[in-house]
Structures are given as structure tokens and as C-alpha cells.
Coordinates of C-alpha atoms in Angstrom, one line a residue:
Chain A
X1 CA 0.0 0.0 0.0
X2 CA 1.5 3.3 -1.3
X3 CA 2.2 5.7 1.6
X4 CA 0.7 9.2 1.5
X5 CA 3.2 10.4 4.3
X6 CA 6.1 11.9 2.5
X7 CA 9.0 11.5 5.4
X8 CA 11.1 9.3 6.8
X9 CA 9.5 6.6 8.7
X10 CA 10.9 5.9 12.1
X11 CA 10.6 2.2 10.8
X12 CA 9.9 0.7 7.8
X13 CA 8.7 -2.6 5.8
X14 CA 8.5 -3.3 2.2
X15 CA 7.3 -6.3 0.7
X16 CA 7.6 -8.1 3.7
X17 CA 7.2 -12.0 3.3
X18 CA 7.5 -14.7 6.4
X19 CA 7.0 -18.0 5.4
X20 CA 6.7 -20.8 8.1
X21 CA 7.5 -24.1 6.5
X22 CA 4.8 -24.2 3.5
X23 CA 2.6 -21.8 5.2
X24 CA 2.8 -18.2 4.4
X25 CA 2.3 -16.1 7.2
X26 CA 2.8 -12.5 5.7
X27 CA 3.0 -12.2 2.5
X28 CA 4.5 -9.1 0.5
X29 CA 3.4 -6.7 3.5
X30 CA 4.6 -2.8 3.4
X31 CA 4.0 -1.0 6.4
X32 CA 5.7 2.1 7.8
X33 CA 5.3 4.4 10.9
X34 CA 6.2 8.0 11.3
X35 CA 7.4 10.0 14.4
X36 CA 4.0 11.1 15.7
X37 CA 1.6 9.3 14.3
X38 CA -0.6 6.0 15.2
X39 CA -0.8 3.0 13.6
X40 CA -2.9 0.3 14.7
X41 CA -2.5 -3.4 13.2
X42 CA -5.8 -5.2 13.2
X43 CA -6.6 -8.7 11.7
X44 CA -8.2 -12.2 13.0
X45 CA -6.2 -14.6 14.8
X46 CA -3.6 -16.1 12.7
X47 CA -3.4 -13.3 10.6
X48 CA 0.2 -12.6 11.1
X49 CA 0.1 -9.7 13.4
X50 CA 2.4 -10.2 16.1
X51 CA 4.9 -11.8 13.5
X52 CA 5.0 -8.6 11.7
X53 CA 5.8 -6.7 14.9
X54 CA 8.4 -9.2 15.7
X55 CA 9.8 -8.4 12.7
X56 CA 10.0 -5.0 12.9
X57 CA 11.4 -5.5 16.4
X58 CA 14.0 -7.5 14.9
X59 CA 13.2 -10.4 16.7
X60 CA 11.9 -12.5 13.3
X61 CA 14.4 -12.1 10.3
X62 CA 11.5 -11.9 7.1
X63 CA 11.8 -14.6 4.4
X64 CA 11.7 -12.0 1.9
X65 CA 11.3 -8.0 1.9
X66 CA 13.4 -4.7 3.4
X67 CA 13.7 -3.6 6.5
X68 CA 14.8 0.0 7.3
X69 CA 15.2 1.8 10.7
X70 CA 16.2 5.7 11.3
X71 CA 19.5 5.9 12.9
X72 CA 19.7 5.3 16.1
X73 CA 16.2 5.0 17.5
X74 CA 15.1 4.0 21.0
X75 CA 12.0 1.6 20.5
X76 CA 9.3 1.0 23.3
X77 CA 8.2 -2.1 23.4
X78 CA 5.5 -3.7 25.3
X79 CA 4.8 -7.2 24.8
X80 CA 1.2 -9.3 24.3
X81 CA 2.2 -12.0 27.0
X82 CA 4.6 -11.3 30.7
X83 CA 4.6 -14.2 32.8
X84 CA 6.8 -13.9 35.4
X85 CA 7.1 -16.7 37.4
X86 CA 5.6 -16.7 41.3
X87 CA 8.7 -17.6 42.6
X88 CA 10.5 -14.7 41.5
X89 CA 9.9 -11.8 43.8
X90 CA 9.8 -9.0 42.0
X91 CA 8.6 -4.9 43.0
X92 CA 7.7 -2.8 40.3
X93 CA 10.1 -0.8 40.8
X94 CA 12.9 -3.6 40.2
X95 CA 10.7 -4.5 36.8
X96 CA 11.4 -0.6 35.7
X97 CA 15.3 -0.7 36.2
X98 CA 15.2 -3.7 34.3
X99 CA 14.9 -1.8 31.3
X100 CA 16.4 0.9 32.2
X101 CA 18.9 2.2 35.4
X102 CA 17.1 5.1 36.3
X103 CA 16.8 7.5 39.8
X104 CA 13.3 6.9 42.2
X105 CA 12.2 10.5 40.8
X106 CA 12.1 9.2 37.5
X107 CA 10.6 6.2 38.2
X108 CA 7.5 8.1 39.9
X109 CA 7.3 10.2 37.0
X110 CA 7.0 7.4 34.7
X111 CA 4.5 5.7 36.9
X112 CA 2.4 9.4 37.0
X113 CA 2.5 9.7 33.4
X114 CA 0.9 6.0 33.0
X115 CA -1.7 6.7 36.2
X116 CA -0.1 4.6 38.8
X117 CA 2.0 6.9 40.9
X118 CA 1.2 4.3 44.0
X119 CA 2.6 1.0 42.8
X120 CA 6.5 2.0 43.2
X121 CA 6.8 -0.9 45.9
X122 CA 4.4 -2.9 44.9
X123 CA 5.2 -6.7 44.3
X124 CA 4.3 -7.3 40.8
X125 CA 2.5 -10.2 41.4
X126 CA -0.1 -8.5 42.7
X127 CA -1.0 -6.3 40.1
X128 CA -4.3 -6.3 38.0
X129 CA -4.2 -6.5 34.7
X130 CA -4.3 -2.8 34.0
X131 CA -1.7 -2.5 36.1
X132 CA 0.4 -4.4 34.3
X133 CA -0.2 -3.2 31.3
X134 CA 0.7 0.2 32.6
X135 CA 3.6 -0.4 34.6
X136 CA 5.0 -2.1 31.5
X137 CA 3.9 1.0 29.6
X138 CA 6.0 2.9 32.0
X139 CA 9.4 1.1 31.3
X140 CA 8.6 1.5 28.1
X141 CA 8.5 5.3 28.5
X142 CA 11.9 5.4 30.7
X143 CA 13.9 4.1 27.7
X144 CA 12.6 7.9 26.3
X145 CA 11.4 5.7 22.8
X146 CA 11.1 7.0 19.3
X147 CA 8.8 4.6 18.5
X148 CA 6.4 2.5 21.0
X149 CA 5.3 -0.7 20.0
X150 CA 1.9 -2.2 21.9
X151 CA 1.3 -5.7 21.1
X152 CA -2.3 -6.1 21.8
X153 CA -2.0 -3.5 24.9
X154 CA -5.7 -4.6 26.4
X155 CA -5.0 -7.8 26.5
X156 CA -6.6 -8.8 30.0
X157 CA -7.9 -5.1 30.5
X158 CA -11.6 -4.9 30.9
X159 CA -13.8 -2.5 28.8
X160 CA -13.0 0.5 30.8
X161 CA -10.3 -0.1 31.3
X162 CA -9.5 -0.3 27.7
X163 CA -11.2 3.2 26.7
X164 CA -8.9 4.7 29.7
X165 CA -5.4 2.9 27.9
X166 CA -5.9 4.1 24.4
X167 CA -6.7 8.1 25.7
X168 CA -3.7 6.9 27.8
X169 CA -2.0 5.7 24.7
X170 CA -2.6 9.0 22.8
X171 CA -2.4 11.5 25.4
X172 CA 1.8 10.2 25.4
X173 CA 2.2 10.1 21.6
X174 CA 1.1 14.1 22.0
X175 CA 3.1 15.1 25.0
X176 CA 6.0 13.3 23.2
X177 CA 5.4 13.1 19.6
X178 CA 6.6 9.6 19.3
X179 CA 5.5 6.9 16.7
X180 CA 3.6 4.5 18.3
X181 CA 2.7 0.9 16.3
X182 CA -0.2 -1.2 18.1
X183 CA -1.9 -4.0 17.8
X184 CA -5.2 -4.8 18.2
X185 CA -8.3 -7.0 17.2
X186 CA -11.1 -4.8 17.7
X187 CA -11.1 -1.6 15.4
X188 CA -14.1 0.2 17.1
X189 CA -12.1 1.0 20.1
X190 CA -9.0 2.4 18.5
X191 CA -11.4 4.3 16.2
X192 CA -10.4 7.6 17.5
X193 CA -7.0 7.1 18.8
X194 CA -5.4 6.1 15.4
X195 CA -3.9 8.0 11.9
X196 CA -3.8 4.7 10.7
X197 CA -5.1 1.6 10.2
X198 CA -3.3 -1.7 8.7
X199 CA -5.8 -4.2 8.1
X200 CA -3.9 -7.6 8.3
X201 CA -4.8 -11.2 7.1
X202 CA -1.2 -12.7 5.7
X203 CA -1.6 -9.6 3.2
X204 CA -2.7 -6.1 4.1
X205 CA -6.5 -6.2 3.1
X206 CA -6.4 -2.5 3.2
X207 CA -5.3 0.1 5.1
X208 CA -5.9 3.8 5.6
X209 CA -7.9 6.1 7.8
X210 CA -9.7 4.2 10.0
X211 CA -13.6 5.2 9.0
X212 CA -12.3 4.4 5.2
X213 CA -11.0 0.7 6.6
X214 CA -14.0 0.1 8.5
X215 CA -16.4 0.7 5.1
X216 CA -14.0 -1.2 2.8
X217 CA -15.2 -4.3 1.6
X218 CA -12.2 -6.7 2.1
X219 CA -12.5 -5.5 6.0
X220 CA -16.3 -6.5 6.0
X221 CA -15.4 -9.6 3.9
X222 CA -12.8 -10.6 7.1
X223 CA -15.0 -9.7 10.0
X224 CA -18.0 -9.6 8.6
X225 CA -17.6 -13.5 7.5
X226 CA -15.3 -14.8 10.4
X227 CA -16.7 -13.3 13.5
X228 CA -20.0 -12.5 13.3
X229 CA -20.7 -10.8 16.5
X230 CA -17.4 -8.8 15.9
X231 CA -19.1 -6.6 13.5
X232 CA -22.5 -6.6 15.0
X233 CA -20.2 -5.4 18.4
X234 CA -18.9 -2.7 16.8
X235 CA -22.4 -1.0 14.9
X236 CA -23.7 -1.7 18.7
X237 CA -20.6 -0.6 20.3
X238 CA -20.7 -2.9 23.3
X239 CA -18.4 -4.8 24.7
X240 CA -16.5 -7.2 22.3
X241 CA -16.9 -10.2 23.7
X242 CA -20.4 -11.1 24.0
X243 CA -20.5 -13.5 21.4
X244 CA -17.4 -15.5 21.7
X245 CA -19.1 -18.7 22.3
X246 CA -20.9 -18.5 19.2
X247 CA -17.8 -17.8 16.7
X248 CA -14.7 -19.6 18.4
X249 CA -13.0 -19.4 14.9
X250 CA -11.1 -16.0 15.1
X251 CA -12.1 -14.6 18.5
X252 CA -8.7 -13.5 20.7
X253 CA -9.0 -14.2 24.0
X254 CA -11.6 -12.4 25.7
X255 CA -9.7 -9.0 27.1
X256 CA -11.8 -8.7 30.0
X257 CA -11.4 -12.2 31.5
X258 CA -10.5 -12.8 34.9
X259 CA -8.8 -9.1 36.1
X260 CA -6.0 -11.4 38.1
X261 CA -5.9 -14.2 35.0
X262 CA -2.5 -13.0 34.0
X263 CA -0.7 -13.2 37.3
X264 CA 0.8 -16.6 36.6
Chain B
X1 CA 37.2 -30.0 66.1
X2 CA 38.7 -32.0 63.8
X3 CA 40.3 -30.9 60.9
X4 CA 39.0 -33.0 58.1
X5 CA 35.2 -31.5 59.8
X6 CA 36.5 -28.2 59.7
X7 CA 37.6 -28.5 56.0
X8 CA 34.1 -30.5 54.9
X9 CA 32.5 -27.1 56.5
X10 CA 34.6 -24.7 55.3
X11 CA 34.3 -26.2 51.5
X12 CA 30.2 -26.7 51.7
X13 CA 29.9 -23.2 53.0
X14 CA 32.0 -22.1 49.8
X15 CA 29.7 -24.0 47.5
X16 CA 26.6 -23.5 49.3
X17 CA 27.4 -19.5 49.0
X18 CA 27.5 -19.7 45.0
X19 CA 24.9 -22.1 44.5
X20 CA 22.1 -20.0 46.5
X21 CA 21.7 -17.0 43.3
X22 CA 22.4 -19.8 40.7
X23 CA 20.0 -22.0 42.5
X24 CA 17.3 -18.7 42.7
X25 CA 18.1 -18.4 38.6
X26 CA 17.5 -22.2 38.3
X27 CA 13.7 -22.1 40.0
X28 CA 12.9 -18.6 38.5
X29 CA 13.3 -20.4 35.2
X30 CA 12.2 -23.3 35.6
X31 CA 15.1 -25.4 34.8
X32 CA 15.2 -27.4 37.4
X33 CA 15.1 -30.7 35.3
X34 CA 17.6 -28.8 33.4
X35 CA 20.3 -28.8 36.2
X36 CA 19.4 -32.1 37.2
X37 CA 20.3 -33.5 33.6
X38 CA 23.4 -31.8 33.8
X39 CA 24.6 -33.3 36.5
X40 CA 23.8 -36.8 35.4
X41 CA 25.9 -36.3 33.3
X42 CA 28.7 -35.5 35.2
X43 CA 29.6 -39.1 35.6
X44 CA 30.3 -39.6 32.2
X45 CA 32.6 -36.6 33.1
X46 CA 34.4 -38.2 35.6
X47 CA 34.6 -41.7 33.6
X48 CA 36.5 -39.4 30.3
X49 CA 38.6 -37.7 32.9
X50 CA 39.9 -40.9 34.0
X51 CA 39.9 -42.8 30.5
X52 CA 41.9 -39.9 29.3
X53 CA 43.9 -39.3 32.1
X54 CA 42.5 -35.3 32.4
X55 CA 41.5 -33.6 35.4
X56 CA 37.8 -34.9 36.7
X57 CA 36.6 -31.5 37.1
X58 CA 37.8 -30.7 33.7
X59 CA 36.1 -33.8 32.3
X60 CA 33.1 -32.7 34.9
X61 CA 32.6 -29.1 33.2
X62 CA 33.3 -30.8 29.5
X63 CA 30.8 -33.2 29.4
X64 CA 28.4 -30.3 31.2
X65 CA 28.4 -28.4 28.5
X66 CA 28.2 -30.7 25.4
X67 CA 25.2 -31.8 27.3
X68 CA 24.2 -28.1 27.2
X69 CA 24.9 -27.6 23.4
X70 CA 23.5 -30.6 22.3
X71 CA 20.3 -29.6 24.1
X72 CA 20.4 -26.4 22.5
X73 CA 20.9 -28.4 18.8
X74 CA 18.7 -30.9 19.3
X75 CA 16.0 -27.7 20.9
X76 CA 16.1 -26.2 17.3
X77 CA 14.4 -29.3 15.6
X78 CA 11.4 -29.6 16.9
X79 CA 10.9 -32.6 17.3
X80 CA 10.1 -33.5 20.7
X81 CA 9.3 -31.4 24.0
X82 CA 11.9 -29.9 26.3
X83 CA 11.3 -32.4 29.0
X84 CA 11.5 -35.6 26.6
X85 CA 14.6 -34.5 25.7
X86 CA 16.4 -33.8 28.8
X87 CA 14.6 -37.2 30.2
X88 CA 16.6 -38.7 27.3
X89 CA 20.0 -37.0 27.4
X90 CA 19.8 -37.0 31.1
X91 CA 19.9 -40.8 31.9
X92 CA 21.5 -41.7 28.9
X93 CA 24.4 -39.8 30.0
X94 CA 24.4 -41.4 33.5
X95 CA 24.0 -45.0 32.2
X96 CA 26.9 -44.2 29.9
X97 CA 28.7 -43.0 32.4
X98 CA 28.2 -46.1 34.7
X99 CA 28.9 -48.2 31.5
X100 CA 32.0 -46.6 30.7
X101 CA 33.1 -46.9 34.0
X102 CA 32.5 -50.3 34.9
X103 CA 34.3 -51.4 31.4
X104 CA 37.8 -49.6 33.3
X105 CA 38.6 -52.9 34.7
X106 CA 42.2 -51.5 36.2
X107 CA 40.2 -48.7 37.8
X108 CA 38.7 -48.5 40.7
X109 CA 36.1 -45.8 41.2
X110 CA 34.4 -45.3 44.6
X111 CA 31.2 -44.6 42.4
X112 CA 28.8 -43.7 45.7
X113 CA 31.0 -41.1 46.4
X114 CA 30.9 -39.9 43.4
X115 CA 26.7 -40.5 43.2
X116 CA 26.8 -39.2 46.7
X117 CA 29.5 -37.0 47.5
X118 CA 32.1 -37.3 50.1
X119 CA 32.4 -34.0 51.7
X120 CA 34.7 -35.5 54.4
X121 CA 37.5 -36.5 52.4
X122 CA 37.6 -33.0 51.1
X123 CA 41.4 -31.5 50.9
X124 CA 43.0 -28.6 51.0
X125 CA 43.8 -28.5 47.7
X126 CA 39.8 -29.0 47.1
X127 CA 39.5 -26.0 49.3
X128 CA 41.6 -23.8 47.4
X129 CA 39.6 -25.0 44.0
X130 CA 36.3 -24.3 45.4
X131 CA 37.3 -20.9 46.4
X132 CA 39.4 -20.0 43.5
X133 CA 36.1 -21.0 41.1
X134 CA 33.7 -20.0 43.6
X135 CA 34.7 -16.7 43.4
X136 CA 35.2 -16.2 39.9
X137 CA 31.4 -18.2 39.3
X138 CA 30.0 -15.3 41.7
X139 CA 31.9 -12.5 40.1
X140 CA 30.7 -13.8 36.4
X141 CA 27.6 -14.0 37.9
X142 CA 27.2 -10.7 39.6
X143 CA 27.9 -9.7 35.7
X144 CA 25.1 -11.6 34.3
X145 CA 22.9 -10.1 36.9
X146 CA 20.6 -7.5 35.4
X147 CA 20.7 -9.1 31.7
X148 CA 20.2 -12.7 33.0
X149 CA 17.4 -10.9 35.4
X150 CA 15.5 -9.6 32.3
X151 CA 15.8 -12.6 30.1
X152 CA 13.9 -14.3 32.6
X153 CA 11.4 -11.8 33.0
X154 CA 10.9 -11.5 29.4
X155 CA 13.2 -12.9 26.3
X156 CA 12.2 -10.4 23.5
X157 CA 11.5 -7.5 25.8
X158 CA 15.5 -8.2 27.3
X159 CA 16.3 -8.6 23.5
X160 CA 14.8 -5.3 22.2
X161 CA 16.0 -2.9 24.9
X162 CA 19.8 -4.2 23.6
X163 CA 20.0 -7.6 26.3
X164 CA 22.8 -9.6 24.7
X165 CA 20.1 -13.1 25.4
X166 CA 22.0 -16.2 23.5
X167 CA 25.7 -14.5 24.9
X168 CA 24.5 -14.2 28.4
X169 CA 22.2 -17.7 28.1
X170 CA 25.2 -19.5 27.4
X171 CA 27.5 -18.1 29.8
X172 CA 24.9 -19.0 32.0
X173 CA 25.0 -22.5 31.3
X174 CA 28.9 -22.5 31.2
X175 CA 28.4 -21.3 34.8
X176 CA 26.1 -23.9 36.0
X177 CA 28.2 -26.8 34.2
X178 CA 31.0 -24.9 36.9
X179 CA 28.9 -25.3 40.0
X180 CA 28.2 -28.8 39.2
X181 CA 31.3 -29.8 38.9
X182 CA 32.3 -28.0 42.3
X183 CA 29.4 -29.2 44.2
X184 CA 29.6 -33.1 42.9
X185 CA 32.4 -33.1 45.9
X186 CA 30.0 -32.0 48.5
X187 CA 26.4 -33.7 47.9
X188 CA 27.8 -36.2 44.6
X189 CA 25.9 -36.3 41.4
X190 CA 22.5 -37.8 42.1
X191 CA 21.6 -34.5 44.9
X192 CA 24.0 -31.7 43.8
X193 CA 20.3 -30.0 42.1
X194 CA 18.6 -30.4 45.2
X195 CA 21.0 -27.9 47.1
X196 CA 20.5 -25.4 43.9
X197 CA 16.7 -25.4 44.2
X198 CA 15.9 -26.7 47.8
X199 CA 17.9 -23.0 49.9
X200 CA 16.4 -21.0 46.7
X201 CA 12.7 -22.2 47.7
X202 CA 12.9 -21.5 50.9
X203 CA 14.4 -18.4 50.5
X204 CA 11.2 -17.4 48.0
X205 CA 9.2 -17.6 51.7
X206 CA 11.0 -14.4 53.0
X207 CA 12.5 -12.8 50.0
X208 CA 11.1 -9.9 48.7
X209 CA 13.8 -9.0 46.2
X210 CA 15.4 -10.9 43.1
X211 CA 18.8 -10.4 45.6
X212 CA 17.7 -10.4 48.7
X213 CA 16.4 -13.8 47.5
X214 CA 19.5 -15.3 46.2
X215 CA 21.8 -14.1 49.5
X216 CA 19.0 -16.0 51.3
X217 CA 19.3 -18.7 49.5
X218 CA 23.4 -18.7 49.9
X219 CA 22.6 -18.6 53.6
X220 CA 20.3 -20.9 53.6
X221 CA 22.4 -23.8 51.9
X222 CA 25.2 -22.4 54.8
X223 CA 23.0 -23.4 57.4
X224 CA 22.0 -26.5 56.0
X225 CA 25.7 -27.9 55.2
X226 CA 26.4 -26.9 59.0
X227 CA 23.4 -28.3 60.2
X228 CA 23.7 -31.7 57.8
X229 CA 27.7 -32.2 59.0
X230 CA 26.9 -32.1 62.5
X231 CA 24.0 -34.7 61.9
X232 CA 26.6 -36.8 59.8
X233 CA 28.6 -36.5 62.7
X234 CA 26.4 -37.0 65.6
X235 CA 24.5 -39.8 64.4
X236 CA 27.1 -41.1 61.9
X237 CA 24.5 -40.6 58.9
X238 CA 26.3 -40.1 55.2
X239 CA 27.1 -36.6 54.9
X240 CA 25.4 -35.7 51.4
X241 CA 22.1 -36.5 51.7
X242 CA 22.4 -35.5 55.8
X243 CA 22.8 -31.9 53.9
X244 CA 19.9 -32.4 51.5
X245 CA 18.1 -33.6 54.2
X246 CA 18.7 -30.7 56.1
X247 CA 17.4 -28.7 53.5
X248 CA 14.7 -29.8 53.5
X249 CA 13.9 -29.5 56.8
X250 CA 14.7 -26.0 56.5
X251 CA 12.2 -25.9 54.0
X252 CA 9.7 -27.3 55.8
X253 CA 10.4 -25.3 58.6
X254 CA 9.8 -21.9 56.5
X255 CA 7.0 -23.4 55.4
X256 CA 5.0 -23.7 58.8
X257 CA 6.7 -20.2 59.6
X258 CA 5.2 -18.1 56.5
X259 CA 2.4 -20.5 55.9
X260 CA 0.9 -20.0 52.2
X261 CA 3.8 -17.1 51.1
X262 CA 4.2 -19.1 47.7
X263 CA 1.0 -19.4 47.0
X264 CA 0.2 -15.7 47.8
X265 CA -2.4 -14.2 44.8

């Protein structure tokens, strides 16, 4: 897909291809984010989402396609899945020099800017799952990142929770005017907090503003077919997850499961 | 006292004090199983060092890590889970070990010291050894710290904020395959893991930070070498497992103390 932007992009992929044995996984994907601007990946399960990510991380080398990074960026990245083991016993504030040595003052502010200037001493295992998503949003933030990378960020967050993240989410793209790349499955809450939308099933199905996306007929074709109470969720605009029993095929895990499900 | 007591304390202590963070590492991820399978395969360690007339420990550490890599090689296929393959690598190792050993007609090898230690026939030279590659194990240690720390929390977020994972994974190993060999001395092949993970667990009870939880677990394993060497010498029981099961009741005891601490929500 042609990009209308005209800089630089903080990162970049073009004609991006991962294959997995026989199986395509992406195939001949261009994507690209610039300094202050959202991009949200959406797409069913399966549909190569988190690959692409990893790629862009660096953690996947692509099968096929080019990869460019400006010089020198810091990325913020904050992963679908942190299980920490019980036995390890870990504060929050240990977690945020993990990723960066850094004085107690900056530690607060980080935990301000995310809402949860109280969990300093906290033992992480006792967090919720909005509190884990923020803390880790936090150590992001310390590393002072070019680019912030969300891999499904309300993953375990309940509904309001998830409304509170994404005005989270873009309240620190504008204080900082960083890129920020997330991931999600459900387009009706990142609505208004993305520029961007990549609509992802092994190819990009389409991509652009995210009103245009949400009318385009390859978009309807994917969730309008596979999940059939994903669509009827977001004309309704309830929670997501209502209908999950009904259409098991391409339904992430519910985000507003058990608050304490992650804690393992 | 007597000296050869004073000597079997002085050496455990030594041991015990780097295995408590290393131990701490081992249950944090999970690789308990891990640890065990490398030091099965320790006796096939000490039968090479005799069959080609190296040093045992050398032999010890060797065969460690060739365990290590070929877990890593074999990992990358695919073909059968983690625990399969250790299972696998684990006891064939010791049985080839036993085998090798037994075929050494000229030789004879005190084998349940080496499956369960001898702590009391420790010498000074052994002494000097343990705290020569204690020390360094510690220092290389207190190195991998904060990367080794952040693997373990999480691989690909160590990985993008600049972690150096597979450098600081293997050194990891190398460092375990180290310990190993060290410890065989104290509790012999067949209960060296249990002094890794048995201090570290019970150290999880009171710990409430990554270090404070390894230091416990270093003074933990202290107490329980002291406590298992006086029952070894009180009631005549074997030393090693006298230590292990000293440990344990250590355990046990933190256990009834903090009641529920691991399985705090």
C-alpha cells in the first residue's frame, strides 16, 4: 500500500514475506510508521500480526522484503504475554530498572504519566491486569522511545479499562510526539486514537484512515464473515466479547477475563 | 574440632554460598530438570577424565556443556518437547557413564562417592579450588545479573532494549556446568540440584527481592551444610544426603513459619 506520508518513517517494511515451512504467514506486506503518528495493526487470529511486529522488532528475520530503521532509534516495546514466574519476587520498581537504570524520581514520574503513581513498591504479582499493562507501559516510557510498540496492549484489560489505555495511549504520543505501532483486534475501540489503520490477514486487506477501513469491503469480507458478532459489536458498540461462544474461529482471547488471569 | 570437619565445612559453606543466586536463577526459570540432567551427566565426566587421564573436574565441566549444546541443537528441531529430551539426554548420560566406568577394569572408582558426595575427604587442595572457582562463578555472575534478570522476566523484551540473550544464556549454562562440577564433591551427582533449588525455595518464603532472595538462598544452603555435618557426625548418617536432608527441613520449617507465602495471589 502506497504511503501518503512523505518522510522518513521511524521504521519501515516493504514487501515483507515470512514463510513458516509451507505456510505463508505474511505475504509481500509494506507498512511504515512516522514520528508522531498511530498505527494500529488489526486482523483475526492467525493473521500474522504479532509476526510482523516481531519483525519490525528485529526479533523474526522476514523470508523475503526490506527492513529500514532511522539511525539510532530508541524503541518502546511492550509485549502481548509477561509471565513472570511466582517464585520470583519481584517490585515494580525492580521491573522498571530492568529496562532501564534510572533515579526513584524518575521512576514516579513514569508511573504518574501511566496513572499509577502508587505501585512504586508494589510486588508485581499482585498487580491487575491494567496495572500491568501500565507499569510495562512505564518502562517503556523510561527508555525515552522514538517509536512505541503495543502488542495487543488490552490484552486482560476490561472494557473501561480499555477506553482509559488508548486516551492513555494518545495523550503520550502528543506530550511526546513519538510513533507509536499497536496492535489490536477490535477496530471500534481504536477508532479515534489512530492515523492509521493496517488491516492484516497474511496480506494487508487494506489500510488507511480508520472510517475508510471500517467501510472497505475486504474488512467486511474478514470480519464480517469470520466473526460475526465482531461486526454486530462494533455497529452496537458494546463490549466485544459477547459473542465468543458462538464464533470460536477468530475470536482473541476475551480481554476482559478474569482481572488477576495474568498473574501466573 | 577435627580438621578434616573443619575442612568438609569450610568447603560446603564455599559451595553452598555460590549455588544460593544460581539456585534462585534455576527455579525462576524453571530449569530445574535442566540442572538435574546436567549433572547426570557428570559421571560420564568423571569416567572421560579418567579414561583420558585429564582432570575430573575438567572432564566434569566438559561433558556439562556438550550436554548443554546438544540440548540447544537438538531444541532447534522440533521434534520432541523440552522435558522428553532432557529425560533422554539425562539418563543416557548417566547410564553411559556407569557403563564406561564399569568397562575400566584397572580402575577403581568409589562410584557412591561420586553419586553421593564425600564432603569429608575433602582436601585442602579441594579448598583452594572451590574458592578459587567460587569466586570467579560469583563474580561472572554478579555480571550476568541484570541481563540474566531480564531474560527471565521477558526474552524479547530483554532482546529489544539491547540484552545480549544467547551471549548471556550460554555463559549462564557455562556457569552452571561450573557449579556442578564443584558441588559433585559435597552432595555427589545424584543431589547436587537439590542444594540449587531446595535454599532458593525456601528463600522465596522471606525474600522480597530478586537479591535479597538469592543471598538467602546462599545462607540458607550455609545453614544447612552446618546443620547436615553435625548430623553426619552425631549420628554417623552419610554426609550428602544429611545436607539435603537438612534442606529440606529448613524448608519445611519456613514453610510452617510463613504458611501460604508461595501461593500468595
Amino acid at each position: 500500500m502506497p504511503d501518503a506520508d512523505s518522510r522518513p518513517a521511524l521504521v519501515s517494511g516493504r514487501e515483507i514475506s515470512v514463510r513458516h515451512g509451507d505456510r505463508a504467514i505474511l505475504d509481500d506486506v509494506d507498512i511504515a510508521v512516522h514520528r508522531d503518528e498511530i498505527v494500529t495493526l488489526i486482523g483475526p487470529n492467525g493473521s500474522g500480526k504479532t509476526t510482523l511486529i516481531r519483525v519490525l522488532l528485529g526479533l523474526r528475520k522476514p523470508t523475503a522484503g526490506r527492513l529500514q530503521r532511522e539511525d539510532g532509534i530508541v524503541i518502546g516495546y511492550v509485549p502481548q504475554h509477561l509471565q513472570i514466574d511466582r517464585t520470583l519476587p519481584l517490585t515494580v520498581r525492580q521491573f522498571l530498572l530492568l529496562g532501564r537504570r534510572a533515579p526513584t524520581e524518575r521512576l514516579r514520574q513514569a508511573l504518574l504519566e501511566v496513572g499509577v503513581p502508587n505501585l512504586l513498591t508494589a510486588p508485581f504479582h499482585l498487580l491487575s491486569g491494567g496495572e500491568v499493562r501500565r507499569v510495562m507501559l512505564a518502562r517503556a516510557l523510561l527508555r525515552d522511545p522514538d517509536l512505541l510498540v503495543l502488542d495487543e496492549p488490552m490484552a486482560n484489560v476490561d472494557v473501561a479499562g480499555q477506553a482509559e489505555l488508548y486516551a492513555l495511549i494518545q495523550t503520550i504520543r502528543r506530550r511526546r510526539r513519538c510513533g507509536v505501532l499497536l496492535v489490536s483486534h477490535d477496530l471500534h475501540l481504536v477508532m479515534a486514537a489512530t492515523d492509521r489503520v493496517l488491516c492484516l490477514n497474511g496480506h494487508v486487506c487494506c489500510s488507511g484512515r480508520p472510517d475508510d477501513v471500517s467501510q472497505h469491503p475486504e474488512y467486511l469480507a474478514l470480519f464480517g464473515s469470520k466473526v460475526g458478532g465482531s461486526l454486530a459489536v462494533y455497529t452496537h458498540h458494546h463490549g466485544h466479547d459477547q459473542d465468543v461462544s458462538d464464533a470460536p474461529v477468530a475470536v482473541e482471547p476475551a480481554a476482559d477475563r478474569d482481572r488477576d488471569a495474568s498473574h501466573g | 574440632m577435627d580438621s578434616f570437619i573443619l575442612r568438609a565445612l569450610v568447603a560446603g559453606a564455599g559451595i553452598a554460598a555460590c549455588m544460593g543466586p544460581l539456585g534462585a536463577f534455576i527455579v525462576w526459570r524453571r530449569m530445574a530438570y535442566f540442572g538435574d540432567s546436567l549433572a547426570h551427566s557428570a559421571l560420564l565426566g568423571v569416567a572421560l577424565g579418567f579414561l583420558l587421564g585429564i582432570n575430573v573436574s575438567l572432564g566434569i565441566v566438559a561433558t556439562c556443556v556438550t550436554l548443554a549444546v546438544a540440548l540447544v541443537v537438538l531444541r532447534q528441531q522440533r521434534g520432541l518437547a523440552d522435558d522428553t529430551l532432557l529425560g533422554i539426554l539425562s539418563h543416557s548420560s548417566l547410564s553411559l557413564g556407569l557403563v564406561v566406568i564399569a568397562f575400566m577394569e584397572t580402575l577403581r572408582v568409589d562410584l557412591v562417592s561420586y553419586l553421593f558426595g564425600d564432603i569429608l575427604a575433602v582436601g585442602m587442595v579441594d579448598i583452594y579450588i572451590i574458592f578459587a572457582c567460587g569466586t570467579a562463578a560469583i563474580g561472572l555472575l554478579a555480571v550476568l545479573w541484570r541481563p540474566l534478570l531480564s531474560i527471565t522476566v521477558h526474552e524479547d523484551l530483554a532482546r529489544v532494549e539491547g540484552v545480549p540473550v544467547l551471549r548471556t544464556q550460554i555463559a549462564f549454562m557455562l556457569l552452571i556446568a561450573i557449579v556442578i562440577a564443584l558441588a559433585m564433591k559435597v552432595v555427589g551427582i545424584l543431589l547436587v540440584t537439590s542444594l540449587l533449588i531446595i535454599p532458593a525455595a525456601t528463600a522465596r518464603q522471606f525474600a522480597r527481592t530478586p537479591l535479597q532472595m538469592g543471598i538467602l538462598a546462599s545462607l540458607i544452603g550455609c545453614l544447612a551444610v552446618g546443620l547436615g555435618l553435625q548430623g553426619s557426625l552425631v549420628w554417623d548418617l552419610p554426609s550428602g544426603p544429611a545436607i539435603v536432608v537438612a534442606a529440606a527441613v529448613l524448608f519445611c520449617v519456613s514453610l510452617a513459619t510463613r504458611p501460604g507465602r508461595i501461593w500468595l495471589r
